[in-house]
Amino acid sequence: PMKIIQQIHEETSMERHRQKMEKVQKGEAPVESQFNGIREVRWDAANLITDRHIQSGKSNRWKEELDQAQQSKVNEVFGGFIEQFL
């Protein structure tokens, strides 16, 4: 389970999302779009990452706000949840 958790962590990292978002902005992904009344919203049809997916917030803030025991508990809980679907 820890290997899967690590893979999820890497795939959902801020940097990975930024890479996907940049591909949408450049039109390098299978882009779909829709006007939302204010602007044309563009997104990657494969993973639904939009051209403005990352708007604010600090990456990994939970690691600063939770102590080591709490972080371990989060990983334990999510690890058990993920195991249910393997």
Short mmCIF file of N, CA and C in Angstrom, two decimals:
data_model
loop_
_atom_site.label_atom_id
_atom_site.label_comp_id
_atom_site.label_asym_id
_atom_site.label_seq_id
_atom_site.Cartn_x
_atom_site.Cartn_y
_atom_site.Cartn_z
N PRO A 1 0.80 -1.22 0.00
CA PRO A 1 0.00 0.00 0.00
C PRO A 1 0.84 1.28 0.00
N MET A 2 2.01 1.28 0.65
CA MET A 2 2.81 2.50 0.71
C MET A 2 3.33 2.89 -0.67
N LYS A 3 3.64 1.89 -1.52
CA LYS A 3 4.10 2.21 -2.87
C LYS A 3 2.99 2.89 -3.66
N ILE A 4 1.78 2.41 -3.51
CA ILE A 4 0.64 3.02 -4.20
C ILE A 4 0.39 4.42 -3.67
N ILE A 5 0.51 4.60 -2.37
CA ILE A 5 0.33 5.93 -1.78
C ILE A 5 1.39 6.88 -2.34
N GLN A 6 2.62 6.41 -2.46
CA GLN A 6 3.69 7.24 -3.02
C GLN A 6 3.39 7.59 -4.48
N GLN A 7 2.89 6.64 -5.25
CA GLN A 7 2.54 6.91 -6.65
C GLN A 7 1.44 7.96 -6.74
N ILE A 8 0.44 7.85 -5.88
CA ILE A 8 -0.64 8.84 -5.86
C ILE A 8 -0.09 10.20 -5.48
N HIS A 9 0.78 10.22 -4.48
CA HIS A 9 1.40 11.48 -4.06
C HIS A 9 2.14 12.14 -5.22
N GLU A 10 2.93 11.35 -5.96
CA GLU A 10 3.68 11.90 -7.09
C GLU A 10 2.76 12.38 -8.20
N GLU A 11 1.76 11.60 -8.52
CA GLU A 11 0.86 11.94 -9.63
C GLU A 11 -0.02 13.14 -9.30
N THR A 12 -0.28 13.37 -8.04
CA THR A 12 -1.16 14.48 -7.66
C THR A 12 -0.38 15.65 -7.05
N SER A 13 0.93 15.64 -7.21
CA SER A 13 1.75 16.72 -6.67
C SER A 13 1.45 18.03 -7.38
N MET A 14 1.81 19.11 -6.75
CA MET A 14 1.62 20.43 -7.33
C MET A 14 2.38 20.53 -8.67
N GLU A 15 3.59 20.00 -8.71
CA GLU A 15 4.39 20.07 -9.92
C GLU A 15 3.73 19.28 -11.06
N ARG A 16 3.22 18.10 -10.75
CA ARG A 16 2.57 17.29 -11.79
C ARG A 16 1.32 17.99 -12.32
N HIS A 17 0.54 18.60 -11.44
CA HIS A 17 -0.63 19.35 -11.89
C HIS A 17 -0.22 20.57 -12.71
N ARG A 18 0.85 21.22 -12.31
CA ARG A 18 1.33 22.38 -13.06
C ARG A 18 1.72 21.96 -14.48
N GLN A 19 2.40 20.81 -14.62
CA GLN A 19 2.78 20.32 -15.94
C GLN A 19 1.55 20.05 -16.80
N LYS A 20 0.54 19.41 -16.22
CA LYS A 20 -0.69 19.12 -16.96
C LYS A 20 -1.40 20.40 -17.35
N MET A 21 -1.46 21.36 -16.43
CA MET A 21 -2.12 22.63 -16.69
C MET A 21 -1.42 23.38 -17.83
N GLU A 22 -0.10 23.37 -17.83
CA GLU A 22 0.66 24.05 -18.88
C GLU A 22 0.40 23.43 -20.25
N LYS A 23 0.23 22.11 -20.30
CA LYS A 23 -0.08 21.45 -21.57
C LYS A 23 -1.44 21.91 -22.09
N VAL A 24 -2.39 22.09 -21.19
CA VAL A 24 -3.71 22.58 -21.59
C VAL A 24 -3.57 24.00 -22.13
N GLN A 25 -2.82 24.84 -21.43
CA GLN A 25 -2.65 26.23 -21.86
C GLN A 25 -2.00 26.32 -23.23
N LYS A 26 -1.07 25.41 -23.52
CA LYS A 26 -0.35 25.41 -24.79
C LYS A 26 -1.11 24.66 -25.88
N GLY A 27 -2.19 23.99 -25.52
CA GLY A 27 -2.94 23.22 -26.50
C GLY A 27 -2.28 21.90 -26.84
N GLU A 28 -1.41 21.40 -25.96
CA GLU A 28 -0.69 20.15 -26.20
C GLU A 28 -1.42 18.93 -25.65
N ALA A 29 -2.55 19.13 -25.06
CA ALA A 29 -3.35 18.04 -24.52
C ALA A 29 -4.65 17.97 -25.32
N PRO A 30 -5.40 16.87 -25.21
CA PRO A 30 -6.70 16.81 -25.88
C PRO A 30 -7.67 17.77 -25.17
N VAL A 31 -7.68 19.02 -25.62
CA VAL A 31 -8.38 20.09 -24.92
C VAL A 31 -9.84 20.19 -25.35
N GLU A 32 -10.70 20.34 -24.37
CA GLU A 32 -12.10 20.66 -24.60
C GLU A 32 -12.33 22.02 -23.95
N SER A 33 -13.39 22.69 -24.34
CA SER A 33 -13.65 24.00 -23.75
C SER A 33 -15.14 24.30 -23.73
N GLN A 34 -15.49 25.24 -22.87
CA GLN A 34 -16.88 25.67 -22.76
C GLN A 34 -16.88 27.09 -22.19
N PHE A 35 -17.72 27.93 -22.74
CA PHE A 35 -17.86 29.29 -22.22
C PHE A 35 -18.73 29.24 -20.98
N ASN A 36 -18.25 29.80 -19.89
CA ASN A 36 -18.99 29.75 -18.63
C ASN A 36 -19.73 31.04 -18.32
N GLY A 37 -19.84 31.91 -19.30
CA GLY A 37 -20.52 33.19 -19.09
C GLY A 37 -19.55 34.32 -18.82
N ILE A 38 -18.34 33.95 -18.43
CA ILE A 38 -17.30 34.95 -18.15
C ILE A 38 -16.11 34.76 -19.08
N ARG A 39 -15.70 33.52 -19.23
CA ARG A 39 -14.55 33.22 -20.08
C ARG A 39 -14.66 31.81 -20.64
N GLU A 40 -13.81 31.52 -21.60
CA GLU A 40 -13.73 30.18 -22.17
C GLU A 40 -12.87 29.33 -21.24
N VAL A 41 -13.46 28.32 -20.64
CA VAL A 41 -12.74 27.42 -19.74
C VAL A 41 -12.24 26.25 -20.58
N ARG A 42 -10.93 26.00 -20.50
CA ARG A 42 -10.32 24.90 -21.26
C ARG A 42 -9.83 23.84 -20.29
N TRP A 43 -9.98 22.56 -20.66
CA TRP A 43 -9.53 21.48 -19.79
C TRP A 43 -9.04 20.31 -20.62
N ASP A 44 -8.19 19.52 -20.00
CA ASP A 44 -7.67 18.30 -20.60
C ASP A 44 -8.77 17.24 -20.51
N ALA A 45 -9.21 16.74 -21.63
CA ALA A 45 -10.31 15.77 -21.65
C ALA A 45 -9.95 14.47 -20.94
N ALA A 46 -8.66 14.15 -20.85
CA ALA A 46 -8.25 12.89 -20.24
C ALA A 46 -8.28 12.94 -18.71
N ASN A 47 -7.94 14.10 -18.12
CA ASN A 47 -7.85 14.15 -16.66
C ASN A 47 -8.58 15.32 -16.02
N LEU A 48 -9.27 16.11 -16.82
CA LEU A 48 -10.10 17.23 -16.36
C LEU A 48 -9.33 18.36 -15.68
N ILE A 49 -8.01 18.43 -15.89
CA ILE A 49 -7.22 19.53 -15.36
C ILE A 49 -7.51 20.75 -16.23
N THR A 50 -7.92 21.84 -15.61
CA THR A 50 -8.24 23.05 -16.36
C THR A 50 -7.02 23.93 -16.56
N ASP A 51 -7.18 24.93 -17.43
CA ASP A 51 -6.08 25.85 -17.69
C ASP A 51 -5.77 26.74 -16.49
N ARG A 52 -6.63 26.76 -15.51
CA ARG A 52 -6.39 27.52 -14.28
C ARG A 52 -6.58 26.64 -13.06
N HIS A 53 -6.18 25.40 -13.18
CA HIS A 53 -6.40 24.41 -12.12
C HIS A 53 -5.75 24.83 -10.80
N ILE A 54 -4.54 25.35 -10.87
CA ILE A 54 -3.83 25.77 -9.67
C ILE A 54 -4.07 27.27 -9.51
N GLN A 55 -4.79 27.65 -8.48
CA GLN A 55 -5.12 29.06 -8.30
C GLN A 55 -4.45 29.65 -7.08
N SER A 56 -4.41 28.94 -5.99
CA SER A 56 -3.79 29.47 -4.78
C SER A 56 -3.58 28.33 -3.80
N GLY A 57 -3.03 28.64 -2.68
CA GLY A 57 -2.79 27.63 -1.65
C GLY A 57 -1.35 27.18 -1.63
N LYS A 58 -0.93 26.74 -0.53
CA LYS A 58 0.44 26.31 -0.35
C LYS A 58 0.52 24.79 -0.47
N SER A 59 1.41 24.32 -1.27
CA SER A 59 1.59 22.89 -1.47
C SER A 59 2.08 22.23 -0.18
N ASN A 60 1.51 21.09 0.11
CA ASN A 60 1.90 20.27 1.26
C ASN A 60 1.70 20.96 2.61
N ARG A 61 0.77 21.89 2.66
CA ARG A 61 0.50 22.60 3.91
C ARG A 61 0.15 21.64 5.04
N TRP A 62 -0.54 20.56 4.71
CA TRP A 62 -0.95 19.59 5.73
C TRP A 62 0.26 19.01 6.45
N LYS A 63 1.41 18.91 5.76
CA LYS A 63 2.60 18.37 6.39
C LYS A 63 3.16 19.32 7.44
N GLU A 64 2.89 20.60 7.28
CA GLU A 64 3.34 21.58 8.26
C GLU A 64 2.36 21.71 9.42
N GLU A 65 1.09 21.47 9.14
CA GLU A 65 0.05 21.67 10.15
C GLU A 65 -0.20 20.43 11.00
N LEU A 66 0.12 19.26 10.48
CA LEU A 66 -0.08 18.02 11.24
C LEU A 66 1.26 17.54 11.79
N ASP A 67 1.24 17.05 13.02
CA ASP A 67 2.48 16.49 13.56
C ASP A 67 2.71 15.10 12.95
N GLN A 68 3.84 14.49 13.24
CA GLN A 68 4.20 13.22 12.62
C GLN A 68 3.17 12.13 12.89
N ALA A 69 2.66 12.08 14.11
CA ALA A 69 1.65 11.06 14.44
C ALA A 69 0.38 11.26 13.61
N GLN A 70 -0.03 12.50 13.45
CA GLN A 70 -1.22 12.79 12.65
C GLN A 70 -0.99 12.45 11.18
N GLN A 71 0.19 12.77 10.67
CA GLN A 71 0.52 12.43 9.28
C GLN A 71 0.49 10.92 9.07
N SER A 72 1.03 10.19 10.03
CA SER A 72 1.02 8.72 9.94
C SER A 72 -0.41 8.20 9.93
N LYS A 73 -1.25 8.78 10.74
CA LYS A 73 -2.65 8.37 10.80
C LYS A 73 -3.35 8.62 9.46
N VAL A 74 -3.11 9.78 8.86
CA VAL A 74 -3.70 10.10 7.55
C VAL A 74 -3.27 9.06 6.53
N ASN A 75 -1.97 8.75 6.49
CA ASN A 75 -1.47 7.75 5.55
C ASN A 75 -2.07 6.37 5.82
N GLU A 76 -2.24 6.05 7.09
CA GLU A 76 -2.83 4.75 7.46
C GLU A 76 -4.29 4.68 6.99
N VAL A 77 -5.03 5.72 7.25
CA VAL A 77 -6.45 5.74 6.87
C VAL A 77 -6.60 5.68 5.35
N PHE A 78 -5.87 6.53 4.64
CA PHE A 78 -5.99 6.52 3.19
C PHE A 78 -5.43 5.25 2.58
N GLY A 79 -4.37 4.69 3.19
CA GLY A 79 -3.82 3.43 2.70
C GLY A 79 -4.86 2.33 2.78
N GLY A 80 -5.61 2.26 3.88
CA GLY A 80 -6.66 1.27 4.02
C GLY A 80 -7.78 1.48 3.02
N PHE A 81 -8.12 2.72 2.76
CA PHE A 81 -9.16 3.04 1.78
C PHE A 81 -8.73 2.59 0.38
N ILE A 82 -7.49 2.88 0.04
CA ILE A 82 -7.00 2.51 -1.30
C ILE A 82 -6.94 1.00 -1.45
N GLU A 83 -6.55 0.29 -0.41
CA GLU A 83 -6.47 -1.17 -0.47
C GLU A 83 -7.81 -1.81 -0.83
N GLN A 84 -8.89 -1.16 -0.45
CA GLN A 84 -10.23 -1.70 -0.75
C GLN A 84 -10.49 -1.79 -2.25
N PHE A 85 -9.79 -0.97 -3.02
CA PHE A 85 -10.05 -0.91 -4.46
C PHE A 85 -8.99 -1.60 -5.28
N LEU A 86 -8.08 -2.27 -4.64
CA LEU A 86 -7.02 -2.98 -5.40
C LEU A 86 -7.43 -4.39 -5.73
#
